[in-house]
Tab-separated table of C-alpha atoms in Angstrom:
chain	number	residue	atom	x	y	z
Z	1	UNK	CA	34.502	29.053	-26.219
Z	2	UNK	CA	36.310	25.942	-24.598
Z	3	UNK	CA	35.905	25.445	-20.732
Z	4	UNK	CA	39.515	25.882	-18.869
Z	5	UNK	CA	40.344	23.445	-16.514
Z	6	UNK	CA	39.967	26.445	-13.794
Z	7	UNK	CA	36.713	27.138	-15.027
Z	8	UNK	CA	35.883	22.893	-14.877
Z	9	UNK	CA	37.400	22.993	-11.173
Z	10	UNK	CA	35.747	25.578	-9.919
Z	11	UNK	CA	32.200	24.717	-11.021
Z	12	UNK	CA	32.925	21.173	-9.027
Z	13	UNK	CA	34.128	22.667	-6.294
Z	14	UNK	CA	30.531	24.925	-5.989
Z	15	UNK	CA	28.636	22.023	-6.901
Z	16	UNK	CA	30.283	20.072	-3.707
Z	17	UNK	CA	30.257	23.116	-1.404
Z	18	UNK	CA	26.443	23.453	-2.223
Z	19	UNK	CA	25.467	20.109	-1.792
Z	20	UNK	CA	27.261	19.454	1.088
Z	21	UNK	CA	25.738	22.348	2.671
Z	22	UNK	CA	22.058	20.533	1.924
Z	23	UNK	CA	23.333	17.283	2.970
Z	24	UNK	CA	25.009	18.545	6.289
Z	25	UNK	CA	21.007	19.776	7.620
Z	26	UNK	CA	19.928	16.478	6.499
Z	27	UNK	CA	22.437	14.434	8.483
Z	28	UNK	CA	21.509	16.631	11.516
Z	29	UNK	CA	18.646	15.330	11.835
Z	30	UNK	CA	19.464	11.227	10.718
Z	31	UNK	CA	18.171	11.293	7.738
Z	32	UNK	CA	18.379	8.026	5.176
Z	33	UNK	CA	20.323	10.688	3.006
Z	34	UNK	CA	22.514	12.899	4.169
Z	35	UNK	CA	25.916	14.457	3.781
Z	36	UNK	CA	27.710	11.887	1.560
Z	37	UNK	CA	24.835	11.413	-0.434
Z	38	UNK	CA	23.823	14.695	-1.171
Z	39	UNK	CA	27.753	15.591	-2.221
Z	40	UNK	CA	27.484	12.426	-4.357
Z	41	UNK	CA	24.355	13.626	-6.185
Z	42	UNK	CA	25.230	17.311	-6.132
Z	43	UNK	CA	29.077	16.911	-7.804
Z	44	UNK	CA	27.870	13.861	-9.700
Z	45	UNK	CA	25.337	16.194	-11.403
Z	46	UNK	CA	27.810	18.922	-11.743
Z	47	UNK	CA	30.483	16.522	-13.273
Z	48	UNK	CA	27.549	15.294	-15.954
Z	49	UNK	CA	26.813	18.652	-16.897
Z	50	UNK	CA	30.072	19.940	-17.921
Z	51	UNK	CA	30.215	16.307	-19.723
Z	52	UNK	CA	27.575	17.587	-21.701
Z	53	UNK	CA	28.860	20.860	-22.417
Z	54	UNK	CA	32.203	19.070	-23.252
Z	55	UNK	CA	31.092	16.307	-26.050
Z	56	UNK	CA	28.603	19.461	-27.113
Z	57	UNK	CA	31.681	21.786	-27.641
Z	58	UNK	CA	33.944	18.980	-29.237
Z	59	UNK	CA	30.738	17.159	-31.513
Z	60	UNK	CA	28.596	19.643	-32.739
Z	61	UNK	CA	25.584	17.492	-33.465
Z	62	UNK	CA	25.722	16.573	-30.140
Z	63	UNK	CA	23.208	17.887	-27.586
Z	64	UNK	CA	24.882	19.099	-24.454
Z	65	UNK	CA	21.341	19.395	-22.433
Z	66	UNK	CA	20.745	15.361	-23.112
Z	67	UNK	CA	23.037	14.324	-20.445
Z	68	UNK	CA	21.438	16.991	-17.988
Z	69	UNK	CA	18.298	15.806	-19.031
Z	70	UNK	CA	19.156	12.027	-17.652
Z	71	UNK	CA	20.001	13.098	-14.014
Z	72	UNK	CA	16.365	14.864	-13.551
Z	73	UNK	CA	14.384	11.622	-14.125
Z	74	UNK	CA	16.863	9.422	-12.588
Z	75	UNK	CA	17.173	10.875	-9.759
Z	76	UNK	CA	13.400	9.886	-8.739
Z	77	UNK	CA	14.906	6.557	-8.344
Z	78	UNK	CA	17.388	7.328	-5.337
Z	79	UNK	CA	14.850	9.776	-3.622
Z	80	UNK	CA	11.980	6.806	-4.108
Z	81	UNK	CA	14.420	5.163	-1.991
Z	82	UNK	CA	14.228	7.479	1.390
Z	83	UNK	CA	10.938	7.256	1.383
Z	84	UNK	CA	9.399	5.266	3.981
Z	85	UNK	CA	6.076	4.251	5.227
Z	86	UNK	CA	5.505	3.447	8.529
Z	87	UNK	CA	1.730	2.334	9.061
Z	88	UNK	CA	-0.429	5.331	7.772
Z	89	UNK	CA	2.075	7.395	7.719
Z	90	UNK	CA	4.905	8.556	5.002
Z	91	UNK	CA	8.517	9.843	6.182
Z	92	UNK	CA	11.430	10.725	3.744
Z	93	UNK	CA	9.222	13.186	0.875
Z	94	UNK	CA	11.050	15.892	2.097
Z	95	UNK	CA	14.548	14.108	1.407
Z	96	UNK	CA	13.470	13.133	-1.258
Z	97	UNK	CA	12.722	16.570	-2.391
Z	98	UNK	CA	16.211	17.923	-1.251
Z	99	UNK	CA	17.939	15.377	-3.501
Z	100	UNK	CA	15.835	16.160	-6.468
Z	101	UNK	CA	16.624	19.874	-5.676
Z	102	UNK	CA	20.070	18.615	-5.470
Z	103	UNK	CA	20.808	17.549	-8.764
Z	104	UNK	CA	19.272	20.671	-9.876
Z	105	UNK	CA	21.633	22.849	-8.519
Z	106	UNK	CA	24.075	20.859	-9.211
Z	107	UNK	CA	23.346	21.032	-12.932
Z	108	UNK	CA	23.337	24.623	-12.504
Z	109	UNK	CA	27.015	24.835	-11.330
Z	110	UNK	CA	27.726	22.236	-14.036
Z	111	UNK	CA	26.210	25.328	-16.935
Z	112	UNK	CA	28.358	27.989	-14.974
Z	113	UNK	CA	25.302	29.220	-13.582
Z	114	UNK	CA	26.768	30.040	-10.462
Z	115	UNK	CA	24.948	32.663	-8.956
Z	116	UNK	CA	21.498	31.165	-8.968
Z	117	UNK	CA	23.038	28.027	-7.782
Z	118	UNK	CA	24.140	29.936	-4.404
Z	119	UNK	CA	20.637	31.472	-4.296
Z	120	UNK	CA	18.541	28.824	-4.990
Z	121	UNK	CA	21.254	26.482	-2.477
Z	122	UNK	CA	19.750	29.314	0.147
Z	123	UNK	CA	16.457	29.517	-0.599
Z	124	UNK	CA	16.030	25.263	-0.192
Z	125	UNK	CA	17.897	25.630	3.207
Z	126	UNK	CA	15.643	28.754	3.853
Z	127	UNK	CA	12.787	25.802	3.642
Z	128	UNK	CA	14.542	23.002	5.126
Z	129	UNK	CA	15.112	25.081	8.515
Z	130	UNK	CA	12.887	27.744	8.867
Z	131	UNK	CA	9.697	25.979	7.840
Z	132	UNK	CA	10.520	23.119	9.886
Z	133	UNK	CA	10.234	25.278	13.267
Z	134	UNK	CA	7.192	26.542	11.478
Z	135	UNK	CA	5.950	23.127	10.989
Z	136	UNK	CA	7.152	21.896	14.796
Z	137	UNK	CA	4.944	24.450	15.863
Z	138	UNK	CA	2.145	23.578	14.161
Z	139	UNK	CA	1.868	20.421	15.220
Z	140	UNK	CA	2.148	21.151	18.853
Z	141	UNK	CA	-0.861	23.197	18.656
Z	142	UNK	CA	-2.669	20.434	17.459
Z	143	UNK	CA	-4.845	18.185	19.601
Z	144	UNK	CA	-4.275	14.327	19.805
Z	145	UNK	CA	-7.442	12.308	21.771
Z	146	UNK	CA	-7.548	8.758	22.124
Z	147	UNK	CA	-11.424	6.862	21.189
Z	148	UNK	CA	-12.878	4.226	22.173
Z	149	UNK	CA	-15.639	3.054	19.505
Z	150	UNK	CA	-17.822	0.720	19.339
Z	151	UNK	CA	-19.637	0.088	15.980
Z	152	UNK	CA	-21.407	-2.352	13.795
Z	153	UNK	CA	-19.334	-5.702	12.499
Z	154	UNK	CA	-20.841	-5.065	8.448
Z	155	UNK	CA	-18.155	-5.028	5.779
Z	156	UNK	CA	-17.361	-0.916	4.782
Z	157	UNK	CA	-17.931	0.142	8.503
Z	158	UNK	CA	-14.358	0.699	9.417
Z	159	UNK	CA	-13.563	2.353	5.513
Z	160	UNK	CA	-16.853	4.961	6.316
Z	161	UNK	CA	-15.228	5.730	9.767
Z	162	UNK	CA	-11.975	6.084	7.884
Z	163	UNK	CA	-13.265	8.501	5.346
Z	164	UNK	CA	-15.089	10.646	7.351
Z	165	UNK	CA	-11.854	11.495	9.508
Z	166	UNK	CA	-10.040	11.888	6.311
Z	167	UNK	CA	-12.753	14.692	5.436
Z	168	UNK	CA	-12.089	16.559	8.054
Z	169	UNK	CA	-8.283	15.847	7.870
Z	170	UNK	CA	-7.951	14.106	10.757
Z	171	UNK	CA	-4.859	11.802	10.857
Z	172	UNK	CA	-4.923	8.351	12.448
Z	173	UNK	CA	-1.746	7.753	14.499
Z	174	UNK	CA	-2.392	4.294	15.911
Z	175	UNK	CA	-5.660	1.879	15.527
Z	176	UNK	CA	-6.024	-1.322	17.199
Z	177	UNK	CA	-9.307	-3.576	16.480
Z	178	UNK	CA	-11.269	-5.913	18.623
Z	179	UNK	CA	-14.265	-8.340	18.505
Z	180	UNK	CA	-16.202	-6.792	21.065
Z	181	UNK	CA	-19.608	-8.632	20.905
Z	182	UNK	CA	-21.601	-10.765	18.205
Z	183	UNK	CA	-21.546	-8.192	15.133
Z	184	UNK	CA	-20.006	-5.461	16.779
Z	185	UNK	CA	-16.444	-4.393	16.820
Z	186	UNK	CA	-14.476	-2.239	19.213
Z	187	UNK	CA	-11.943	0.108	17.663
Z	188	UNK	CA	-9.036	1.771	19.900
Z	189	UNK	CA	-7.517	4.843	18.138
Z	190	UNK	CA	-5.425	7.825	18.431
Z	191	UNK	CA	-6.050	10.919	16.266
Z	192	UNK	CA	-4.342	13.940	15.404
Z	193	UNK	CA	-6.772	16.690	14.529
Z	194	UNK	CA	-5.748	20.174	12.941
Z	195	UNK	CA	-5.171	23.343	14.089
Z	196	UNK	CA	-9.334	24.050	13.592
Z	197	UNK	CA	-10.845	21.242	14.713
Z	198	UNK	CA	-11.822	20.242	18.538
Z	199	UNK	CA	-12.343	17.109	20.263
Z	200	UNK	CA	-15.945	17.708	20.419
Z	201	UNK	CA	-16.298	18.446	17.191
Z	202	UNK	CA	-14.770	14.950	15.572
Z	203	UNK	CA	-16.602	13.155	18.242
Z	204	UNK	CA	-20.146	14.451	17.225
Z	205	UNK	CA	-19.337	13.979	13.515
Z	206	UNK	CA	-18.566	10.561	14.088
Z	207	UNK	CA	-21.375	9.625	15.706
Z	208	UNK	CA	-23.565	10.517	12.345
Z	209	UNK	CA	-21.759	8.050	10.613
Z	210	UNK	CA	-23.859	4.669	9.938
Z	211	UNK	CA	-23.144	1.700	12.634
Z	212	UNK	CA	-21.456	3.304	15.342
Z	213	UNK	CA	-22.923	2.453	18.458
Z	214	UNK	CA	-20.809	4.169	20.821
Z	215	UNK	CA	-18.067	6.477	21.608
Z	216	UNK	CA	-15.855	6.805	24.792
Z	217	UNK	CA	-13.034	9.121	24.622
């Protein structure tokens, strides 16, 4: 059975409504990808789809997945792309993500699989909104202290402080690093602990690791 051009319209009509919808919370927020982008990807992906049902319908030997199959690993290129590290942290996975999921639904609309489309189009906003209060809230609950330590100048000293904090999932937001005194090094930093760690705790840990001297919080 032939796609009408009704049929054709309507699926790239969904699969720009959808994405849109994605790329409209995105740009709320000033994203690197937002509205246009996310239409581009979502009725691009659409468009390819139905290509692929096309030649499949009009070439029989011809596999109308293979298309489809091209927009799911190219797409890691563009969302590679909003990703962006800024010292030892990573913004732009979860654009990243809502690109990827993107050109998923809009393959969907592009197989006349409608229905799941507008489902799974809910469900990612679901995420996108919902657990981003959740995740807001989170990290106000968590503490942030700022240390003073002073520790030994050997090579490894600031990679064991480093990995200890990364044990206990502590994220460094800012360090700075002096040359205090002959062999010794003073390190300024500003950690974010989670939700189950306290101040005390982190600063008794790191006093067990090797070559710290002293800390001042």
């Amino acid at each position: 059975m032939h796609l009408t051009l009704g049929e054709i319209f309507l699926r790239i009509f969904v699969g720009f409504l959808l994405s849109g919808i994605i790329g409209l919370e995105r740009e709320g927020i000033n994203r690197p990808a937002g509205l246009r982008t996310h239409i581009l990807v979502g009725t691009g992906s659409t468009l390819i789809m139905i290509t692929g049902i096309y030649l499949a319908q009009n070439y029989p030997d011809t596999d109308a997945a293979r298309l489809g199959a091209q927009v799911v690993s190219g797409i890691g290129f563009l969302g590679a792309g909003t990703i962006i590290k800024e010292g030892v942290s990573v913004r732009g996975l979860t654009t990243a993500a809502s690109l990827w999921a993107t050109a998923g639904i809009g393959l969907a609309c592009g197989a006349g699989f409608l229905l799941p489309a507008v489902f799974t189009t809910a469900i990612v906003m679901f995420s996108l909104v919902f657990f981003q209060k959740i995740n807001r809230l989170l990290v106000n609950r968590r503490h942030e202290i700022r240390l003073n330590i002073l520790c030994t100048n050997h090579p490894g000293q600031i990679g064991a402080i480093g990995t200890y904090l990364g044990n206990e999932n502590v994220q460094i937001k800012q360090i700075s690093i002096h040359d205090e005194q002959v062999e010794s090094l003073r390190l300024k930093m500003v950690l974010r602990l989670p939700i189950t760690a306290t101040p005390v705790d982190i600063i008794e840990g790191l006093k067990t690791v090797d070559g710290i001297k002293e800390i001042d919080s």
